[in-house]
C-alpha cells in the first residue's frame, strides 16, 4: 500500500504535514472524488474492515465504499502521514434505536491542537472536518449541528436533505469486535437498509448527488433535480459519469435495482390504496 497512490486517487498535490490544512484537504478531496456506495453488499460480496482489501478496492480498483471502508482508508492515510487519531464507535439512528445502533458507524477523532471529527463515511454529511465543540455550523450550502448529550455521547445532526438525520459518537476507542459484528449484520440481514436498496452518493463542490435504486437526486444551491433511471445503459452511464464508478457484475446489479424498485413501488401503491 502506497500513500502516493492514494494521493493520486483523490487528486492531492500538496506536501502532507500533520496539521489541519492537510487534514481538511484530504477529507475534502476524498469526498469529492470517491463515491459512497454499497454495491458489493447488493452483489453479496463480503465486505470487511481490514485495510488491505479496502485499499485494493478503493485505490487500485477505483471503487467506493461505505463507512468502514471510507473512514478506514482515511484513517490509514492519516496515520501513515503521522497523525494521531482514534477510531470511534458511532451509531446512526441511535436517537431512535438506542445502543443497538452502536457500532453501525465508524467515525474518526483526530488529535491536533484541537480535537476534530473527521468522517468521510457518512455518505452525505459534512465535507470538511470540524472541531468537536457544540454548536451549529455551515459548509457549502448545508447546515449542520454538533450537540453534546447528557450521557457523555455527542450527536452529529445532518442537514435537511440527508438520508439519515443524525449519528452519535463517543470520544473513546471503538471495539473491533463490535465493528465486525455490525459490519456482518449490515451486509447480511434482511432488516438492514443496505441489503434492501443500492445506494450511491457523492459530494459535489456545492451540492450532492444521491442515487437510491433507480431514483437519482442532485441537490444544488438553488434547485434539486430528480429523475428515474431508465434502463441498464442509463444506470451504467450515471454510475460512470456522475459517480466515477465502473462496478463489477453490472447485469446482476441492475437486476437487483429493478426488482427492488418494483417492490418499492408496489408497496407504496398498496399503502395508498389501504389509506384511501
mmCIF file of N, CA, C and O in Angstrom, residues 1-16 25-26 29-30 32-34 55 58-63 73 76-77 81 202:
data_model
loop_
_atom_site.group_PDB
_atom_site.id
_atom_site.type_symbol
_atom_site.label_atom_id
_atom_site.label_comp_id
_atom_site.label_asym_id
_atom_site.label_seq_id
_atom_site.Cartn_x
_atom_site.Cartn_y
_atom_site.Cartn_z
ATOM 1 N N UNK A 1 0.857 -1.186 0.000
ATOM 2 C CA UNK A 1 0.000 0.000 0.000
ATOM 3 C C UNK A 1 0.895 1.238 0.000
ATOM 4 O O UNK A 1 1.797 1.357 0.844
ATOM 5 N N UNK A 2 0.638 2.147 -0.924
ATOM 6 C CA UNK A 2 1.476 3.334 -1.069
ATOM 7 C C UNK A 2 0.635 4.591 -0.890
ATOM 8 O O UNK A 2 -0.412 4.755 -1.503
ATOM 9 N N UNK A 3 1.125 5.477 -0.048
ATOM 10 C CA UNK A 3 0.427 6.733 0.214
ATOM 11 C C UNK A 3 0.305 7.562 -1.066
ATOM 12 O O UNK A 3 -0.724 8.205 -1.299
ATOM 13 N N UNK A 4 1.336 7.521 -1.900
ATOM 14 C CA UNK A 4 1.312 8.315 -3.133
ATOM 15 C C UNK A 4 0.172 7.885 -4.053
ATOM 16 O O UNK A 4 -0.406 8.698 -4.767
ATOM 17 N N UNK A 5 -0.142 6.588 -4.063
ATOM 18 C CA UNK A 5 -1.239 6.105 -4.901
ATOM 19 C C UNK A 5 -2.583 6.614 -4.390
ATOM 20 O O UNK A 5 -3.479 6.935 -5.175
ATOM 21 N N UNK A 6 -2.737 6.693 -3.070
ATOM 22 C CA UNK A 6 -3.959 7.276 -2.502
ATOM 23 C C UNK A 6 -4.052 8.752 -2.866
ATOM 24 O O UNK A 6 -5.126 9.240 -3.244
ATOM 25 N N UNK A 7 -2.943 9.475 -2.763
ATOM 26 C CA UNK A 7 -2.944 10.897 -3.139
ATOM 27 C C UNK A 7 -3.363 11.065 -4.605
ATOM 28 O O UNK A 7 -4.144 11.953 -4.945
ATOM 29 N N UNK A 8 -2.830 10.213 -5.457
ATOM 30 C CA UNK A 8 -3.191 10.285 -6.877
ATOM 31 C C UNK A 8 -4.669 9.969 -7.075
ATOM 32 O O UNK A 8 -5.342 10.601 -7.895
ATOM 33 N N UNK A 9 -5.174 9.002 -6.328
ATOM 34 C CA UNK A 9 -6.588 8.617 -6.444
ATOM 35 C C UNK A 9 -7.511 9.785 -6.146
ATOM 36 O O UNK A 9 -8.542 9.966 -6.806
ATOM 37 N N UNK A 10 -7.169 10.613 -5.145
ATOM 38 C CA UNK A 10 -8.056 11.712 -4.760
ATOM 39 C C UNK A 10 -7.627 13.056 -5.354
ATOM 40 O O UNK A 10 -8.313 14.064 -5.164
ATOM 41 N N UNK A 11 -6.495 13.076 -6.056
ATOM 42 C CA UNK A 11 -6.049 14.318 -6.681
ATOM 43 C C UNK A 11 -5.358 15.279 -5.739
ATOM 44 O O UNK A 11 -5.378 16.494 -5.966
ATOM 45 N N UNK A 12 -4.699 14.751 -4.707
ATOM 46 C CA UNK A 12 -3.987 15.620 -3.765
ATOM 47 C C UNK A 12 -2.598 15.918 -4.303
ATOM 48 O O UNK A 12 -1.835 15.012 -4.611
ATOM 49 N N UNK A 13 -2.256 17.199 -4.407
ATOM 50 C CA UNK A 13 -0.977 17.601 -4.991
ATOM 51 C C UNK A 13 -0.086 18.338 -3.991
ATOM 52 O O UNK A 13 0.966 18.851 -4.354
ATOM 53 N N UNK A 14 -0.488 18.399 -2.741
ATOM 54 C CA UNK A 14 0.266 19.163 -1.761
ATOM 55 C C UNK A 14 1.371 18.353 -1.110
ATOM 56 O O UNK A 14 1.646 17.210 -1.470
ATOM 57 N N UNK A 15 2.014 18.975 -0.127
ATOM 58 C CA UNK A 15 3.011 18.306 0.706
ATOM 59 C C UNK A 15 2.357 18.025 2.046
ATOM 60 O O UNK A 15 2.021 18.952 2.783
ATOM 61 N N UNK A 16 2.123 16.765 2.382
ATOM 62 C CA UNK A 16 1.374 16.460 3.607
ATOM 63 C C UNK A 16 2.155 16.800 4.869
ATOM 64 O O UNK A 16 3.352 16.520 4.977
ATOM 65 N N UNK A 25 -7.789 19.214 3.551
ATOM 66 C CA UNK A 25 -7.654 18.984 2.111
ATOM 67 C C UNK A 25 -7.896 17.516 1.752
ATOM 68 O O UNK A 25 -8.572 17.211 0.768
ATOM 69 N N UNK A 26 -7.323 16.596 2.527
ATOM 70 C CA UNK A 26 -7.521 15.175 2.246
ATOM 71 C C UNK A 26 -8.981 14.786 2.429
ATOM 72 O O UNK A 26 -9.545 14.040 1.609
ATOM 73 N N UNK A 29 -11.038 16.322 -0.561
ATOM 74 C CA UNK A 29 -10.756 15.672 -1.841
ATOM 75 C C UNK A 29 -11.258 14.240 -1.863
ATOM 76 O O UNK A 29 -11.751 13.758 -2.895
ATOM 77 N N UNK A 30 -11.127 13.539 -0.745
ATOM 78 C CA UNK A 30 -11.635 12.174 -0.656
ATOM 79 C C UNK A 30 -13.118 12.140 -1.000
ATOM 80 O O UNK A 30 -13.571 11.317 -1.814
ATOM 81 N N UNK A 32 -14.962 14.423 -2.575
ATOM 82 C CA UNK A 32 -15.287 14.925 -3.913
ATOM 83 C C UNK A 32 -14.899 13.937 -5.008
ATOM 84 O O UNK A 32 -15.379 14.043 -6.140
ATOM 85 N N UNK A 33 -14.050 12.971 -4.662
ATOM 86 C CA UNK A 33 -13.532 12.032 -5.656
ATOM 87 C C UNK A 33 -14.121 10.632 -5.523
ATOM 88 O O UNK A 33 -14.453 9.987 -6.523
ATOM 89 N N UNK A 34 -14.244 10.153 -4.297
ATOM 90 C CA UNK A 34 -14.623 8.763 -4.055
ATOM 91 C C UNK A 34 -16.084 8.688 -3.622
ATOM 92 O O UNK A 34 -16.498 9.356 -2.677
ATOM 93 N N UNK A 55 -7.975 -0.902 0.700
ATOM 94 C CA UNK A 55 -7.056 -0.146 -0.153
ATOM 95 C C UNK A 55 -7.126 -0.653 -1.587
ATOM 96 O O UNK A 55 -7.221 0.144 -2.540
ATOM 97 N N UNK A 58 -10.623 0.464 -3.223
ATOM 98 C CA UNK A 58 -10.873 1.889 -3.458
ATOM 99 C C UNK A 58 -9.757 2.547 -4.256
ATOM 100 O O UNK A 58 -10.018 3.315 -5.177
ATOM 101 N N UNK A 59 -8.513 2.252 -3.911
ATOM 102 C CA UNK A 59 -7.389 2.926 -4.573
ATOM 103 C C UNK A 59 -7.053 2.277 -5.903
ATOM 104 O O UNK A 59 -6.921 2.949 -6.929
ATOM 105 N N UNK A 60 -6.922 0.949 -5.916
ATOM 106 C CA UNK A 60 -6.454 0.270 -7.123
ATOM 107 C C UNK A 60 -7.585 -0.053 -8.094
ATOM 108 O O UNK A 60 -7.381 -0.012 -9.311
ATOM 109 N N UNK A 61 -8.758 -0.386 -7.581
ATOM 110 C CA UNK A 61 -9.886 -0.701 -8.462
ATOM 111 C C UNK A 61 -10.782 0.499 -8.733
ATOM 112 O O UNK A 61 -11.753 0.397 -9.471
ATOM 113 N N UNK A 62 -10.471 1.635 -8.124
ATOM 114 C CA UNK A 62 -11.240 2.878 -8.317
ATOM 115 C C UNK A 62 -12.726 2.683 -7.987
ATOM 116 O O UNK A 62 -13.598 3.176 -8.696
ATOM 117 N N UNK A 63 -12.970 1.968 -6.892
ATOM 118 C CA UNK A 63 -14.326 1.808 -6.387
ATOM 119 C C UNK A 63 -14.570 2.799 -5.263
ATOM 120 O O UNK A 63 -13.701 3.582 -4.872
ATOM 121 N N UNK A 73 -9.913 3.794 5.247
ATOM 122 C CA UNK A 73 -8.857 4.222 4.325
ATOM 123 C C UNK A 73 -8.294 5.573 4.728
ATOM 124 O O UNK A 73 -7.067 5.772 4.729
ATOM 125 N N UNK A 76 -6.037 5.155 7.739
ATOM 126 C CA UNK A 76 -4.731 4.605 7.354
ATOM 127 C C UNK A 76 -3.837 5.693 6.758
ATOM 128 O O UNK A 76 -2.650 5.805 7.106
ATOM 129 N N UNK A 77 -4.394 6.508 5.861
ATOM 130 C CA UNK A 77 -3.601 7.561 5.216
ATOM 131 C C UNK A 77 -3.112 8.580 6.245
ATOM 132 O O UNK A 77 -1.933 8.971 6.232
ATOM 133 N N UNK A 81 0.844 9.358 7.427
ATOM 134 C CA UNK A 81 1.456 10.689 7.392
ATOM 135 C C UNK A 81 2.059 11.043 8.744
ATOM 136 O O UNK A 81 3.078 11.731 8.828
ATOM 137 N N UNK A 202 -22.337 10.960 -3.746
ATOM 138 C CA UNK A 202 -21.059 11.634 -3.947
ATOM 139 C C UNK A 202 -21.236 13.124 -3.713
ATOM 140 O O UNK A 202 -22.218 13.731 -4.157
#
